[in-house]
CSV table of C-alpha atoms in Angstrom, one decimal:
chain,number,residue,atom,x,y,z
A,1371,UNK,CA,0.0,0.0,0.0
A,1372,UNK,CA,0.9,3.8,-0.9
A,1373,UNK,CA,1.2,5.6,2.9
A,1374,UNK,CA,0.7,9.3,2.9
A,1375,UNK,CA,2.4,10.7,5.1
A,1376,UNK,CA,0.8,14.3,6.2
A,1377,UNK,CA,2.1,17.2,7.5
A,1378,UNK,CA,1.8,19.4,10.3
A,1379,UNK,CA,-1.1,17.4,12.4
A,1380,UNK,CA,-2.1,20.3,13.8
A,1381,UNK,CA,-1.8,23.8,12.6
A,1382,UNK,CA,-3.1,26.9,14.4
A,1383,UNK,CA,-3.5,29.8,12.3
A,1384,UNK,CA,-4.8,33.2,12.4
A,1385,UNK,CA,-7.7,34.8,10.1
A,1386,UNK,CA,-6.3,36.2,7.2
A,1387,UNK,CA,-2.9,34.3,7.2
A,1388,UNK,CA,-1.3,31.7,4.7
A,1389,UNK,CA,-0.9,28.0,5.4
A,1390,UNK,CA,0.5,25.4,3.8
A,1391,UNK,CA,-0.5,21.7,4.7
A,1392,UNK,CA,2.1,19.0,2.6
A,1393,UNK,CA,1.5,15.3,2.2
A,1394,UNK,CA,3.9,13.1,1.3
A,1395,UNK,CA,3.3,9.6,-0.7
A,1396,UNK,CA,5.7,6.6,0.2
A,1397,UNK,CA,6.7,6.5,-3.7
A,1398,UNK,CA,5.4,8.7,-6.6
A,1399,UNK,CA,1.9,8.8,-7.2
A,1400,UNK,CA,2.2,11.1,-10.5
A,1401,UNK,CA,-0.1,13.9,-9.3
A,1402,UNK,CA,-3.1,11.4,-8.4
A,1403,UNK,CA,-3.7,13.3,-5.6
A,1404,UNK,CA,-6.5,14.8,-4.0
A,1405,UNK,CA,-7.4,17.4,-1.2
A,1406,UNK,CA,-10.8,17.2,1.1
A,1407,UNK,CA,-12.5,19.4,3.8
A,1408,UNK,CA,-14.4,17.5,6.4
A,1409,UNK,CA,-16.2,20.3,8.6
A,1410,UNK,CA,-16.6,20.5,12.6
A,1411,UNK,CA,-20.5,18.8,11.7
A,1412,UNK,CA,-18.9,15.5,9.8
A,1413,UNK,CA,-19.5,16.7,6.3
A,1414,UNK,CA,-17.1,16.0,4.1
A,1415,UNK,CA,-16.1,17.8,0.7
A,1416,UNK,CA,-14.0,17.5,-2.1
A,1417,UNK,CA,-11.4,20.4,-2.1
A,1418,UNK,CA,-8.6,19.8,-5.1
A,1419,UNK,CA,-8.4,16.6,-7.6
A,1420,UNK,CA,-5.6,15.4,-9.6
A,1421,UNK,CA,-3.2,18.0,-7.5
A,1422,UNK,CA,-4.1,21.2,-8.5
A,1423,UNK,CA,-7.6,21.0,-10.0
A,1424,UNK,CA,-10.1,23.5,-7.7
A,1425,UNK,CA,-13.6,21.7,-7.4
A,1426,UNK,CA,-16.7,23.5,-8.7
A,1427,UNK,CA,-17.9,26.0,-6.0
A,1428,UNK,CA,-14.3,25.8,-3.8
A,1429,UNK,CA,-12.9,29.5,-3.3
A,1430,UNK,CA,-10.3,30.1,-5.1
A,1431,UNK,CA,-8.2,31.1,-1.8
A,1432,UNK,CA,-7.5,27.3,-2.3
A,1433,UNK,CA,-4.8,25.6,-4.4
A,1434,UNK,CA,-3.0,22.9,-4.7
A,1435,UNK,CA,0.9,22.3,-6.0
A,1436,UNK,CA,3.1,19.0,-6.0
A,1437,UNK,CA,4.6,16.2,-8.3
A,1438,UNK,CA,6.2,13.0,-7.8
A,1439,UNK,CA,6.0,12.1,-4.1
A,1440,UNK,CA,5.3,16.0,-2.6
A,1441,UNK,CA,2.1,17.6,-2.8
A,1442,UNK,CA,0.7,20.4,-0.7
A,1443,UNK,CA,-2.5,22.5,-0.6
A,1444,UNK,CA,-2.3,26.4,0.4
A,1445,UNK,CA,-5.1,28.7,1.7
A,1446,UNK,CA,-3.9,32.1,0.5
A,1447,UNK,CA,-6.2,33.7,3.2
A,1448,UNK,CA,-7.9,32.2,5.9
A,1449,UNK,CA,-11.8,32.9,6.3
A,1450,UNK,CA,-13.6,31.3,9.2
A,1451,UNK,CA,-15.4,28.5,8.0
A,1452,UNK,CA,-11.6,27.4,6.5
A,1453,UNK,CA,-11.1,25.5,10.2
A,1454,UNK,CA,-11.8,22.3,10.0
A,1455,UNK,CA,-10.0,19.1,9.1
A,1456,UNK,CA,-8.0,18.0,5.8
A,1457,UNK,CA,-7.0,15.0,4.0
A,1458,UNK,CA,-5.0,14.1,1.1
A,1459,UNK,CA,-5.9,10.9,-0.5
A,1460,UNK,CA,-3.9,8.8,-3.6
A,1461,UNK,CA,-5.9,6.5,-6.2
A,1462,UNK,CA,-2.4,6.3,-8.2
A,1463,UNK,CA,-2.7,2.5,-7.2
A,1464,UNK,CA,-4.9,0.3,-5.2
A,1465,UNK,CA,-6.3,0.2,-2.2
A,1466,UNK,CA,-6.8,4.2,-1.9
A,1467,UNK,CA,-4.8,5.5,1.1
A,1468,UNK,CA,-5.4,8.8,3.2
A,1469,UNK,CA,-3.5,11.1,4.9
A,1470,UNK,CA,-3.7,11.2,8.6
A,1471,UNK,CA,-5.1,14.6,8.4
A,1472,UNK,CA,-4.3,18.3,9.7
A,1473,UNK,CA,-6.5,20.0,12.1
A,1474,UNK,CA,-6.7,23.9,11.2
A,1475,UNK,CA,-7.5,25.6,14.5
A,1476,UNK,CA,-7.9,29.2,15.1
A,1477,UNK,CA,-4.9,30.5,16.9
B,601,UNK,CA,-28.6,17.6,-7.1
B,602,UNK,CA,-27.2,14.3,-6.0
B,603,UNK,CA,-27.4,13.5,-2.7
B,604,UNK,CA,-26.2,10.3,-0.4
B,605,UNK,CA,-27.6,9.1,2.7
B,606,UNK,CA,-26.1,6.5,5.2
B,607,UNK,CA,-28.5,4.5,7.8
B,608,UNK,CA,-28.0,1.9,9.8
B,609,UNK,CA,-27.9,1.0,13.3
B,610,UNK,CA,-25.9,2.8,15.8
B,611,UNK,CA,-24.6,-0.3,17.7
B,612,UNK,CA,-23.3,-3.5,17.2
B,613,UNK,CA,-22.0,-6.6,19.2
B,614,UNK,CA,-18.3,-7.8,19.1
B,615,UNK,CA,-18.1,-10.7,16.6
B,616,UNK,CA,-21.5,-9.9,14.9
B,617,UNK,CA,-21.7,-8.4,11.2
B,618,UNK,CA,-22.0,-4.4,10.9
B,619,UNK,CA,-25.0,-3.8,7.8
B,620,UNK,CA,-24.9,-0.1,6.5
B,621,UNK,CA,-27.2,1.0,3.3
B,622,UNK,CA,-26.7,3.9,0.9
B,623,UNK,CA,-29.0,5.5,-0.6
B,624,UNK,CA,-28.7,7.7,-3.3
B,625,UNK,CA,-31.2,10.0,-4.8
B,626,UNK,CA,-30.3,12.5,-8.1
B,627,UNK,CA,-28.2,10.2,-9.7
B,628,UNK,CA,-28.8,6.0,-10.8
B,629,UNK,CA,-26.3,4.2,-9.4
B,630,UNK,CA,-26.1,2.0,-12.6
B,631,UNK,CA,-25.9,4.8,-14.9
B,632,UNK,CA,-21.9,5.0,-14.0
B,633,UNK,CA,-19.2,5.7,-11.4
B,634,UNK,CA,-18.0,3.8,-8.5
B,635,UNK,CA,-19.9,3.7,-5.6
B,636,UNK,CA,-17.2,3.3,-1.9
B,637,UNK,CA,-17.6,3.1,1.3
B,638,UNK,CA,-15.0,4.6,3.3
B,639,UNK,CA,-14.2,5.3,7.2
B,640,UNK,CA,-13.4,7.3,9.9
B,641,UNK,CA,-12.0,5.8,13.0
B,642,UNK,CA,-11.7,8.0,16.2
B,643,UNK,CA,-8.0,9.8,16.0
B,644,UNK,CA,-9.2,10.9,12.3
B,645,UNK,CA,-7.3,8.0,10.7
B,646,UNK,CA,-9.2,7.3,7.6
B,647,UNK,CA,-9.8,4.4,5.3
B,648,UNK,CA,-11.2,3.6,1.9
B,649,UNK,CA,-13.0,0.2,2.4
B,650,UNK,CA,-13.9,-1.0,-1.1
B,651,UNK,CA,-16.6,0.0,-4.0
B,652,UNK,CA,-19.2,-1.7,-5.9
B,653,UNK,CA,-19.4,-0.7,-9.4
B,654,UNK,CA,-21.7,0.8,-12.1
B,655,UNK,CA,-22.0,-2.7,-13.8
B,656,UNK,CA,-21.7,-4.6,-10.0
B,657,UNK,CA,-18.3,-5.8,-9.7
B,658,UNK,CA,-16.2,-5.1,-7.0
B,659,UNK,CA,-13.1,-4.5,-5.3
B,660,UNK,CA,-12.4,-4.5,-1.8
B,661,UNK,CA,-9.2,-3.3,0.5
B,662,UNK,CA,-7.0,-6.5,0.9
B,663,UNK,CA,-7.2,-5.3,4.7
B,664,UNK,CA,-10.6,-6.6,4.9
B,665,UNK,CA,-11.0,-8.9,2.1
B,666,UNK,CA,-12.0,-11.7,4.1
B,667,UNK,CA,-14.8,-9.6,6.1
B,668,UNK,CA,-16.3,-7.0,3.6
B,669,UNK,CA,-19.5,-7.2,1.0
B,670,UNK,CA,-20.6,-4.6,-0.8
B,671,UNK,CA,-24.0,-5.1,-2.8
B,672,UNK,CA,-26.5,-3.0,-4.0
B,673,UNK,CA,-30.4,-3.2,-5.1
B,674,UNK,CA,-30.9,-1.0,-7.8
B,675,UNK,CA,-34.4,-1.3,-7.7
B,676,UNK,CA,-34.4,1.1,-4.5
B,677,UNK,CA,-30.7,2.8,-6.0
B,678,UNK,CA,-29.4,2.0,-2.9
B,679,UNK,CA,-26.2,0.1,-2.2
B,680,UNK,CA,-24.8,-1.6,1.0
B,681,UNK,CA,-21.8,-2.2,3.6
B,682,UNK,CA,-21.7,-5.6,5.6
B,683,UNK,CA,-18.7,-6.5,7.4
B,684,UNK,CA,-18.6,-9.4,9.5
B,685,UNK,CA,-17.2,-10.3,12.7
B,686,UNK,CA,-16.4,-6.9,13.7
B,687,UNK,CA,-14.4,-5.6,16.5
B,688,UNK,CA,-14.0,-2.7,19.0
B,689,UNK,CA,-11.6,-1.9,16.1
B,690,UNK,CA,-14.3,-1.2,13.7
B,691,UNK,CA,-15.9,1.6,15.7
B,692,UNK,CA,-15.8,4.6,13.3
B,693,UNK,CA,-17.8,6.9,11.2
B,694,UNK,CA,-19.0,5.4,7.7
B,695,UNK,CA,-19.0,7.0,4.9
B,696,UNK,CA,-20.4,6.6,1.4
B,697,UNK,CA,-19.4,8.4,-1.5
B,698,UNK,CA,-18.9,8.5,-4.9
B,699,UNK,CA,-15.9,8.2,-7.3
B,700,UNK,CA,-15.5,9.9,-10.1
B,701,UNK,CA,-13.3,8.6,-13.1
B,702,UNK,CA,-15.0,10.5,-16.0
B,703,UNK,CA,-11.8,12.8,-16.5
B,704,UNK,CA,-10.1,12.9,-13.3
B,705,UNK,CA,-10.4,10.6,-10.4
B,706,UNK,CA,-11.4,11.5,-6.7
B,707,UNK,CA,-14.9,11.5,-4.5
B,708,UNK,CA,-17.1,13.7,-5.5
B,709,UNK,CA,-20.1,13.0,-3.8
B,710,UNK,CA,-20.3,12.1,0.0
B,711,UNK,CA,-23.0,10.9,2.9
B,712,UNK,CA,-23.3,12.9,6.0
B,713,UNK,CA,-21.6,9.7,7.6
B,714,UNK,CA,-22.7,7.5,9.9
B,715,UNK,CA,-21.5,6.5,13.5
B,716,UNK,CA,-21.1,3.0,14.6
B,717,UNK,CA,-19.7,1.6,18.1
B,718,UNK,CA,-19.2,-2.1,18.8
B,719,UNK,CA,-19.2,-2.5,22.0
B,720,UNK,CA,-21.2,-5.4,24.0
């Protein structure tokens, strides 16, 4: 299996600041990465697909960068409803494998 | 708009089988796409379990090959999670969702999730 390896756990951040959250893939997974939200209520939400592709209806405070084995997902600004949990996920190869996701908290 | 909905019960006995159901309105689940069930444990570790197909086949994680079934009845366009002989270790949040492969490939679609403990 592909581990994803995801970077910081936690991250406290202020309104209005940038943050960067990486994820990296035990061996290359040639940009067959994706990016979701899952909110404080459970929801969950596709963010970014194929490593830099913004889903329909995302802000576009959101984006996404990587290749190979590093991939990371930037908010350029933080708004409030932006804290909440994030995963990356592979299907490069079978069985799809998460991140172990990053907490955004207000600081 | 398509929407999925998980139900099933709450709690389940050690060594009995967990049954989840999915059901999906806005969209026929045998028109195309994958259809996956995937997890949440406590400690936010998550885990794609397997899918059932547009045309029914399936494919499980090799992690729980030996305890998983996904089916569906696409009379109702609902589809369905059992896995047997479950554990404290299968207490988590269940998820259905959608995968898309029409272009890119990610879940595009998700249920609200549902909660299950097993616990005696």
């Amino acid at each position: 299996d592909i581990q994803m390896t995801q970077s910081p756990s936690s991250l406290p951040a202020s309104l209005g600041e940038r943050v960067t959250i990486s994820c990296r893939a035990s061996q290359g997974i040639s940009n067959n990465l994706n990016w979701y939200q899952q909110k404080p209520d459970g929801t969950i939400k596709p963010l970014i697909y194929y490593t830099s592709n913004l889903q329909s209806g995302v802000p576009s405070r959101f984006s996404g960068s990587g290749s190979g084995t590093d991939y990371s997902l930037t908010i350029s600004s933080l708004e409030p409803e932006d804290f909440a949990m994030y995963y990356c996920q592979q299907d490069a190869s079978f069985p799809f494998t998460f991140g172990s996701g990053t907490k955004l908290e207000i600081k | 708009e398509i929407q999925l909905q998980e139900s099933g019960p709450g709690l389940v006995k050690p060594s009995q089988s967990l049954s989840l159901t999915c059901s999906v309105t806005g969209y026929t689940i045998t028109s195309g796409y994958d259809w996956s069930w995937i997890r949440k444990f406590p400690g936010n570790k998550m885990e794609w379990m397997g899918y059932i197909s547009n045309s029914g086949s399936t494919n499980y994680n090799p992690s729980l090959k030996i305890r998983i079934s996904i089916t569906r009845d696409t009379s109702k366009n609902q589809f369905f999670l059992q896995l047997n002989s479950v554990t404290t270790e299968d207490t988590a949040t269940y998820y259905c969702a959608r995968y898309t492969y029409y272009g890119y490939n990610y879940f595009d679609y998700w249920g609200q999730g549902v909660m299950v403990t097993v616990s005696s």
